[in-house]
PDB file of C-alpha atoms in Angstrom:
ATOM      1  CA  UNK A   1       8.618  29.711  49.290  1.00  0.00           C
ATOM      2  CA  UNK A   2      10.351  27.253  47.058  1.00  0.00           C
ATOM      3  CA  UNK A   3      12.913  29.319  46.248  1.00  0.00           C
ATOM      4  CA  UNK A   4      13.476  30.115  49.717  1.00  0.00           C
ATOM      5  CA  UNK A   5      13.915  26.481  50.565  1.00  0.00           C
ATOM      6  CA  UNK A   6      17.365  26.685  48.640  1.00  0.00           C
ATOM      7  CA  UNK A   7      19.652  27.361  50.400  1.00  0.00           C
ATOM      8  CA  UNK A   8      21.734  29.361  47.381  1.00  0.00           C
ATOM      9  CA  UNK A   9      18.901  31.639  46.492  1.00  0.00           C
ATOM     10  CA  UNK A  10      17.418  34.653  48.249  1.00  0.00           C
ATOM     11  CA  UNK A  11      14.075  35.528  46.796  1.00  0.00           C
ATOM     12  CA  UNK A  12      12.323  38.920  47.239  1.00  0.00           C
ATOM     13  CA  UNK A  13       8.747  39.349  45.610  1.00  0.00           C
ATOM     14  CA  UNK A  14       7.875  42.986  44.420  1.00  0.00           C
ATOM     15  CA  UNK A  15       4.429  44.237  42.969  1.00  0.00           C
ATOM     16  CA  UNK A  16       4.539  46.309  39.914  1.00  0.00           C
ATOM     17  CA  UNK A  17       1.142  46.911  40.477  1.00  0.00           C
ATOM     18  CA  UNK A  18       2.024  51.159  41.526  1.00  0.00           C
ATOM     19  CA  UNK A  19       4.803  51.644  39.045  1.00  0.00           C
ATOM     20  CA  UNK A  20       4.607  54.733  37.939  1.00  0.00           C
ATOM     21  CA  UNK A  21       7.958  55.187  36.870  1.00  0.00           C
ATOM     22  CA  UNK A  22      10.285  54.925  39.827  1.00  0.00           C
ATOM     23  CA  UNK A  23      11.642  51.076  40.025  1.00  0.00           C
ATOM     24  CA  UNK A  24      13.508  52.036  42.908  1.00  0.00           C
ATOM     25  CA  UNK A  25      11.308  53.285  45.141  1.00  0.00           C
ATOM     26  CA  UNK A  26       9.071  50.368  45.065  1.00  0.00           C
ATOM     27  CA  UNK A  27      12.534  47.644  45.055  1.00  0.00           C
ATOM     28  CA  UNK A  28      13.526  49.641  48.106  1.00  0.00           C
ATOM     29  CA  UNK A  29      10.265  48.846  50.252  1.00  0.00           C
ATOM     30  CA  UNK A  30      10.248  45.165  49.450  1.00  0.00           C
ATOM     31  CA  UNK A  31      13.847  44.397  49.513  1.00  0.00           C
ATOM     32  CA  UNK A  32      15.242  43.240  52.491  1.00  0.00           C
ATOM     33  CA  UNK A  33      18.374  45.339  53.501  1.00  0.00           C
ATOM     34  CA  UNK A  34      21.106  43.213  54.557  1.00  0.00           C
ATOM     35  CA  UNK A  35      23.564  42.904  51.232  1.00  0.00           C
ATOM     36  CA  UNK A  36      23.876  39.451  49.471  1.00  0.00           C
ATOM     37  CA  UNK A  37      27.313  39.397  49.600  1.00  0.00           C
ATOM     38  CA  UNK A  38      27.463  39.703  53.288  1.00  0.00           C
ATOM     39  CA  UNK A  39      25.713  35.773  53.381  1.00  0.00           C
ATOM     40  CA  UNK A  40      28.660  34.658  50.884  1.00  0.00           C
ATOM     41  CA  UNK A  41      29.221  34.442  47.573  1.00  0.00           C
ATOM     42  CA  UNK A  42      26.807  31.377  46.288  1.00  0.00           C
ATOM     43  CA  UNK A  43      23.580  33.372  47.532  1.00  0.00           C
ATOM     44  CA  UNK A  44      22.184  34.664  44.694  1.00  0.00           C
ATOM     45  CA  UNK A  45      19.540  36.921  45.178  1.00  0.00           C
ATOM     46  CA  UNK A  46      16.400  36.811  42.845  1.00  0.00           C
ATOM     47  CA  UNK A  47      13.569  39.318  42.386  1.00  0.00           C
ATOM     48  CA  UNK A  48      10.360  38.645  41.485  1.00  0.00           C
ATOM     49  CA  UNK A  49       8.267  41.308  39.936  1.00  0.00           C
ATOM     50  CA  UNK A  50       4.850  40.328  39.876  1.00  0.00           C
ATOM     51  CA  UNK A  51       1.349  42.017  38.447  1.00  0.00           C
ATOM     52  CA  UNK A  52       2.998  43.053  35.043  1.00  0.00           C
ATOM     53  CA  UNK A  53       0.083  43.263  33.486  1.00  0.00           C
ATOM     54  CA  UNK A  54      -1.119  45.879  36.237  1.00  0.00           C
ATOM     55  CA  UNK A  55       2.025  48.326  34.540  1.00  0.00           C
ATOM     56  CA  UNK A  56      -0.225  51.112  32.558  1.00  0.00           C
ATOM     57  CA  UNK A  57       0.681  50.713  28.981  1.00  0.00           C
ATOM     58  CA  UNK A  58       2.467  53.991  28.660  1.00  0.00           C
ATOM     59  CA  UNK A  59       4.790  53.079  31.483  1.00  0.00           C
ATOM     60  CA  UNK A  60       6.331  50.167  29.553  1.00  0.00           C
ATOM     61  CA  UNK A  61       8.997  51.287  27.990  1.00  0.00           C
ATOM     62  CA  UNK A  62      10.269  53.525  31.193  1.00  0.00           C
ATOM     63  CA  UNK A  63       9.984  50.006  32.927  1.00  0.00           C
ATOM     64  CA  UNK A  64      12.196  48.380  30.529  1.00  0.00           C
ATOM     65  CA  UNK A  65      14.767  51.878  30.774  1.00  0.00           C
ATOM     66  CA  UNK A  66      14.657  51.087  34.438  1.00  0.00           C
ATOM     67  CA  UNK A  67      15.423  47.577  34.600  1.00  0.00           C
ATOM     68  CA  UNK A  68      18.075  47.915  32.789  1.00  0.00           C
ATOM     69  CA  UNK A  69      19.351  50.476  35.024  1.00  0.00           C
ATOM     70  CA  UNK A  70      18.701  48.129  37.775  1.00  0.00           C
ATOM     71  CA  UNK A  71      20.351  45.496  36.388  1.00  0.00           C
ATOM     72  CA  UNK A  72      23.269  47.289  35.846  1.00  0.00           C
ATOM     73  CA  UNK A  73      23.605  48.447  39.649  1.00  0.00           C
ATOM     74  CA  UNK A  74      22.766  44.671  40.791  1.00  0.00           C
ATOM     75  CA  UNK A  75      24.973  42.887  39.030  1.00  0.00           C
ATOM     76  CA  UNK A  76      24.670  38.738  39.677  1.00  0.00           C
ATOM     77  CA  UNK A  77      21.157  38.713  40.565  1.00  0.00           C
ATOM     78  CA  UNK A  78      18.005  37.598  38.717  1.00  0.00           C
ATOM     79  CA  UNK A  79      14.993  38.584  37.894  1.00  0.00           C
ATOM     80  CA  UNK A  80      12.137  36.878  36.966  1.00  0.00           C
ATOM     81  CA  UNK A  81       8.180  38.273  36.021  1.00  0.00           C
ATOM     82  CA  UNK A  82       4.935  37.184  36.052  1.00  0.00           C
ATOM     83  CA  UNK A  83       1.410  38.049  34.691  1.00  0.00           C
ATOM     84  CA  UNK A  84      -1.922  37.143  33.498  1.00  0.00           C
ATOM     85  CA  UNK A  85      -1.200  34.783  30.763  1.00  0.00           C
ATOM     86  CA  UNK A  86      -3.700  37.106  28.545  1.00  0.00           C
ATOM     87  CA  UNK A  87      -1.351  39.906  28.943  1.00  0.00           C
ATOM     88  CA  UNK A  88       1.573  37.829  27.728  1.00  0.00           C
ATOM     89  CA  UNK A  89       0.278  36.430  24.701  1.00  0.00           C
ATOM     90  CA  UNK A  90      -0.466  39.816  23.323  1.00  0.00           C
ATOM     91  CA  UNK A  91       2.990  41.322  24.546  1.00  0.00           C
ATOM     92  CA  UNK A  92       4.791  38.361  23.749  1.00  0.00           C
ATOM     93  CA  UNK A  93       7.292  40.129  21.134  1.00  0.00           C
ATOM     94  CA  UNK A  94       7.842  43.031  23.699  1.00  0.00           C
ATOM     95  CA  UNK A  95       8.364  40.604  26.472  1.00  0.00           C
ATOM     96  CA  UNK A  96      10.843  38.253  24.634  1.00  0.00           C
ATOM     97  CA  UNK A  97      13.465  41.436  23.961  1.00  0.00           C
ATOM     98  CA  UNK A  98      13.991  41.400  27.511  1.00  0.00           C
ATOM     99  CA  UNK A  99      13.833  37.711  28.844  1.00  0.00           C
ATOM    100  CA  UNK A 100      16.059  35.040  28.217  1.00  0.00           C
ATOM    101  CA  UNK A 101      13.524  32.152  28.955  1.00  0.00           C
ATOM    102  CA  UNK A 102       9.509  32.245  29.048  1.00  0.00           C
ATOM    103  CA  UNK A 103       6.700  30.179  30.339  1.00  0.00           C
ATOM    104  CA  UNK A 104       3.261  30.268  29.546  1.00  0.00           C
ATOM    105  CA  UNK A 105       0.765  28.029  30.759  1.00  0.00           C
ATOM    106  CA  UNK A 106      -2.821  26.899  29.246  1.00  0.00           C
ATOM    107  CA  UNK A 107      -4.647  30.411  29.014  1.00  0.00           C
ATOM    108  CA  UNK A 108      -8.194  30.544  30.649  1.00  0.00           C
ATOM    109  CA  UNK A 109     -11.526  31.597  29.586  1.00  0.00           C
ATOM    110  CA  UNK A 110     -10.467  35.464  30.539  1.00  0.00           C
ATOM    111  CA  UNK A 111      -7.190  35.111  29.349  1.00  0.00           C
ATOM    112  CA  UNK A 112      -8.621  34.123  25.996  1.00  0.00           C
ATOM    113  CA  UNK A 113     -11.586  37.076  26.544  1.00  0.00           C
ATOM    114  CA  UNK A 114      -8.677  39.567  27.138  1.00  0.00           C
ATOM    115  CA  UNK A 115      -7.085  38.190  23.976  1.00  0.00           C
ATOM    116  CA  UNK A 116      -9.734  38.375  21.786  1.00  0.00           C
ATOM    117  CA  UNK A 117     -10.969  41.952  23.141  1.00  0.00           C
ATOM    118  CA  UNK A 118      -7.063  43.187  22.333  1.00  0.00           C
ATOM    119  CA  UNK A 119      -7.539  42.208  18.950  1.00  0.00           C
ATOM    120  CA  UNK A 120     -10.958  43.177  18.172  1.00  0.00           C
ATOM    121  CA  UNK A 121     -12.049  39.180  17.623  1.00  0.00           C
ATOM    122  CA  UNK A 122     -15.258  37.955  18.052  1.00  0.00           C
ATOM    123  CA  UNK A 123     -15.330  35.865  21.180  1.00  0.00           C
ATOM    124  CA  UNK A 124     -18.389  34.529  21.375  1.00  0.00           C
ATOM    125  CA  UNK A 125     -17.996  33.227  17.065  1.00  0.00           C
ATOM    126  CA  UNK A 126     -14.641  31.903  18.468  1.00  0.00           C
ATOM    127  CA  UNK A 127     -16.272  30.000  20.892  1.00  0.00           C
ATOM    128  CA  UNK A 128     -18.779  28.500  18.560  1.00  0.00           C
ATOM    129  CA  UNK A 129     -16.197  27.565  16.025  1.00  0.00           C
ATOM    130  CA  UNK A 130     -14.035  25.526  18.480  1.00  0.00           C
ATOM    131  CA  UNK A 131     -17.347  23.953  19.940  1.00  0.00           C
ATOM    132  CA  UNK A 132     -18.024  23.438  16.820  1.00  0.00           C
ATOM    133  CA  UNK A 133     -14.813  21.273  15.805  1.00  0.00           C
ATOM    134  CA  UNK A 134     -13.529  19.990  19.406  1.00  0.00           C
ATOM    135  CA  UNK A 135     -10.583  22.548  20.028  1.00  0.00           C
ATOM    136  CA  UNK A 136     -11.136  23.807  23.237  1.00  0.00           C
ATOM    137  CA  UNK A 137      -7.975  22.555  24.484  1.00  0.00           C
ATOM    138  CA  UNK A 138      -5.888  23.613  21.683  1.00  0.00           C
ATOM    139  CA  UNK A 139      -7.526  27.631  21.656  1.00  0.00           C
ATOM    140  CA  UNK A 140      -5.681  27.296  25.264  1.00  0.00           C
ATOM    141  CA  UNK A 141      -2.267  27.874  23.510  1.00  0.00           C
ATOM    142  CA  UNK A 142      -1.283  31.223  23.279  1.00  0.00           C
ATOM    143  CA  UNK A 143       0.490  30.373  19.612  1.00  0.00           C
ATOM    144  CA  UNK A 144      -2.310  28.777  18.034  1.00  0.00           C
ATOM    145  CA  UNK A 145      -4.803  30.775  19.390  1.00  0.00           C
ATOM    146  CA  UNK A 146      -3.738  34.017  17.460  1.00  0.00           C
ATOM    147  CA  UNK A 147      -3.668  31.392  14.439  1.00  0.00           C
ATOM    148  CA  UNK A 148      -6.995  30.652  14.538  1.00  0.00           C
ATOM    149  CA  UNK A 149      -7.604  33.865  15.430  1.00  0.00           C
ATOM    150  CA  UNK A 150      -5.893  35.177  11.889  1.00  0.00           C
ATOM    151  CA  UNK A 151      -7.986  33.016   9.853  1.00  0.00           C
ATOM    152  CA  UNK A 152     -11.748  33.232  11.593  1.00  0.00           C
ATOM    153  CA  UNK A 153     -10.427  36.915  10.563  1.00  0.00           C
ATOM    154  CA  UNK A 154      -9.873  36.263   7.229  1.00  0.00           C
ATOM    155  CA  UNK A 155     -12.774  34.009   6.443  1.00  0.00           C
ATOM    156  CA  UNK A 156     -14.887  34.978   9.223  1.00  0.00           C
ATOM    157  CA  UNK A 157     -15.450  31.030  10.368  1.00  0.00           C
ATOM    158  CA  UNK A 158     -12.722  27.938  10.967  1.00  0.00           C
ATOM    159  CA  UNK A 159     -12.093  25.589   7.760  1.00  0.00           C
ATOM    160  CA  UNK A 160     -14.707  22.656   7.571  1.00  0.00           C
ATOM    161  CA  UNK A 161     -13.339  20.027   9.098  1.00  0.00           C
ATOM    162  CA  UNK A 162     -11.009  19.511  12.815  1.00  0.00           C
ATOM    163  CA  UNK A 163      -8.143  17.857  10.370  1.00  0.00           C
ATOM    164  CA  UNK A 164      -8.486  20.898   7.991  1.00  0.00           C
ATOM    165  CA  UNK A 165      -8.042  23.480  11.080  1.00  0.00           C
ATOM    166  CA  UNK A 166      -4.973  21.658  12.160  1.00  0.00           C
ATOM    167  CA  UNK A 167      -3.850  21.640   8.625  1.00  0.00           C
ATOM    168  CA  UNK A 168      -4.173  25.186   8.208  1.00  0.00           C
ATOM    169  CA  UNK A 169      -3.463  26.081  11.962  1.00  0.00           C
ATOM    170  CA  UNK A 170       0.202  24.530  10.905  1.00  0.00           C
ATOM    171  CA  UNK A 171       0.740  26.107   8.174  1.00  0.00           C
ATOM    172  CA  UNK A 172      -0.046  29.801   9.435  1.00  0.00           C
ATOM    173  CA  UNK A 173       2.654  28.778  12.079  1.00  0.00           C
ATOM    174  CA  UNK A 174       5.238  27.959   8.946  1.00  0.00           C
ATOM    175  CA  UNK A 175       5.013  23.854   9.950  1.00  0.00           C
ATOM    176  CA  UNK A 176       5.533  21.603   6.727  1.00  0.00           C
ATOM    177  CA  UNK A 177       2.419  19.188   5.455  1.00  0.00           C
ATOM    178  CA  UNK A 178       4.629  16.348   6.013  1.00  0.00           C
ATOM    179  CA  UNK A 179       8.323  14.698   6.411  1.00  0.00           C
ATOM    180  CA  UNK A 180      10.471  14.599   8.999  1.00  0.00           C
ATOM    181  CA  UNK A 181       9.800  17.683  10.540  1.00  0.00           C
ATOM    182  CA  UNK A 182       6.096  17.393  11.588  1.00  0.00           C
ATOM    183  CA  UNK A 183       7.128  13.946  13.128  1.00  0.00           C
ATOM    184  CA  UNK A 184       9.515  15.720  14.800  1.00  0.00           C
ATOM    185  CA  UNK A 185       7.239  18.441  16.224  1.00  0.00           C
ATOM    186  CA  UNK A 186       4.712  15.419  17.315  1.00  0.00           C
ATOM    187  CA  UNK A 187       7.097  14.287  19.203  1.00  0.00           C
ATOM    188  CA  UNK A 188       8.572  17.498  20.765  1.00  0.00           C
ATOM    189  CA  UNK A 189       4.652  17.500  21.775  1.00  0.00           C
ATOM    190  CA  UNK A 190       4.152  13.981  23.408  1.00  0.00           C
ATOM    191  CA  UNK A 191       7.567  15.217  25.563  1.00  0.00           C
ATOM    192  CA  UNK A 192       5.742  18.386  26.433  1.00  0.00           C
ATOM    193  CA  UNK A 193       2.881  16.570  27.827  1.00  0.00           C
ATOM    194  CA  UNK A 194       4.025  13.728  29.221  1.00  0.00           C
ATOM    195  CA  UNK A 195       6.754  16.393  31.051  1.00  0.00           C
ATOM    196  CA  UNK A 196       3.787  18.369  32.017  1.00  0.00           C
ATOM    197  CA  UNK A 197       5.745  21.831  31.106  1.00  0.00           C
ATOM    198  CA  UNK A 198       6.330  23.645  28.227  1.00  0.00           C
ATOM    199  CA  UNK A 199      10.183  23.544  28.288  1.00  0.00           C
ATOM    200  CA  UNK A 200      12.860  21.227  27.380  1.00  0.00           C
ATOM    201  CA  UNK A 201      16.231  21.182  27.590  1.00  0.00           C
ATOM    202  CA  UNK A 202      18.272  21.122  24.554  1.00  0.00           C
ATOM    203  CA  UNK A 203      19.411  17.580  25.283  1.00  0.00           C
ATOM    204  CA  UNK A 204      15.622  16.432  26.518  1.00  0.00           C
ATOM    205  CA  UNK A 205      14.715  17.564  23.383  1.00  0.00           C
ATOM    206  CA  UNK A 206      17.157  15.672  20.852  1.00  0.00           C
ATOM    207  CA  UNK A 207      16.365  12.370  23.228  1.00  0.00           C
ATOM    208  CA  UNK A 208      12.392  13.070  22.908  1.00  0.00           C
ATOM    209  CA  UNK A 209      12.890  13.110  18.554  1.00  0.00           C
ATOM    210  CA  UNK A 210      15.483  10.196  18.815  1.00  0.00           C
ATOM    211  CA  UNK A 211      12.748   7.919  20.459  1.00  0.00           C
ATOM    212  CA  UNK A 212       9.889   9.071  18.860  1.00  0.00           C
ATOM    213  CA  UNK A 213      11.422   8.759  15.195  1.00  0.00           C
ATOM    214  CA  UNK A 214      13.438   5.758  15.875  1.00  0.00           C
ATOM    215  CA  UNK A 215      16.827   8.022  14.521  1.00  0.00           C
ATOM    216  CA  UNK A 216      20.373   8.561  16.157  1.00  0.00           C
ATOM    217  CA  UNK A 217      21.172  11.547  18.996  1.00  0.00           C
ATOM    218  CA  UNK A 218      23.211  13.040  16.330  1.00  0.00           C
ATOM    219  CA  UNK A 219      20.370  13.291  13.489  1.00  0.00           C
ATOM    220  CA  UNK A 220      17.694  14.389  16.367  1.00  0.00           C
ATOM    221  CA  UNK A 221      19.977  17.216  17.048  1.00  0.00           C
ATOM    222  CA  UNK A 222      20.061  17.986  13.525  1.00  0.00           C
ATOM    223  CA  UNK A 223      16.491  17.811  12.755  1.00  0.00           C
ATOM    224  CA  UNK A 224      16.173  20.206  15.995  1.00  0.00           C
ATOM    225  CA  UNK A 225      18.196  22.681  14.304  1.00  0.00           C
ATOM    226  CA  UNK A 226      16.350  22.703  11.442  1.00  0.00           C
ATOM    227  CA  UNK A 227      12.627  22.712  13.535  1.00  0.00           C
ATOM    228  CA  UNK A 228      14.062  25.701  15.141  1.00  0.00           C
ATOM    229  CA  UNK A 229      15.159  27.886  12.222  1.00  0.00           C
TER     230      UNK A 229
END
């Protein structure tokens, strides 16, 4: 509905819940059929293909053959999917091949179930462990959730200590002890939250580090090259 409001976009929603390896046949019955150029060229038409996670496994890869083929015979319009956010934590590498900008919100309870069942985790000790040391909140993201989830592998348990799981939690996802680019991170995180999304622009970014470490545009954008490598 919000995209409909625009006037410059023409949305169409399509369920990949019966794929079964025909894209077409399923665009066809949920695509209106009056052509996008006929309402002139700044219409741009999106498609949204929603219950990805409902795609059998094997049918993946024939979904990404066909979308390409799609893509190729639509050329100017976008596309944009959606799932369970379980599903797209453990797909994430798959899914990133074929997108040029994600979004994942806070995972649930399921999502985190699904998860843990995908990787053969113990959800009920994960539970414990982040009763245990307060990090319910941060088991929600998709990222650090598969880091705990490597080391309660590993040592069957989470370190000691809340500080000691962040410590380690950081350093499974390749995030210095200290310096500049930890602060930098922090701050990247306080812009996250107070945003209340989980993307920035490159430029929101750079003016989020600049505040929060008291440092020129120029150096932000240089420490945000280096926090991205």
């Amino acid at each position: 509905e919000q995209l409909a409001a625009v006037g410059t976009c023409d949305p169409v929603l399509v369920s990949l819940r019966t794929f079964d390896g025909n894209l077409s046949a399923i665009v066809d019955g949920a695509a209106p059929t009056n052509d996008v150029e006929e309402a002139g060229s700044e219409l741009v038409r999106w498609y949204l293909f929603d219950d990805l996670d409902r795609v059998a496994r094997a049918y993946i890869p024939r979904l990404n053959v066909e979308l390409e083929r799609f893509a190729e015979k639509t050329p100017g319009c976008r596309f944009a999917f959606f799932a369970r956010q379980g599903y797209a934590t453990i797909h994430l590498a798959t899914l990133l091949e074929r997108v040029s900008r994600y979004h994942l919100l806070g995972l649930s309870r399921d999502d985190i179930q699904l998860v843990c069942d995908a990787n053969g985790s113990d959800s009920n000790l994960l539970e414990d462990e982040l009763q245990r040391l307060g990090l319910d909140l941060e088991a929600t993201n998709p990222t650090i959730l598969m880091a705990m989830l490597r080391y309660i592998r590993r040592n069957n348990r989470l370190p000691q200590t809340r500080s000691e799981a962040i410590h380690v939690i950081l350093e499974d996802l390749g995030v210095p002890g200290t310096g500049r680019m930890r602060e930098a991170l922090q701050a990247l995180g306080l812009a996250f939250e107070l945003a209340s999304h989980n993307h920035l622009t490159p430029a929101e970014a750079e003016l989020a580090i600049a505040t929060g470490l008291d440092i020129s545009l120029s150096g932000a954008e240089e420490l945000l090259r280096e926090t991205s490598r």
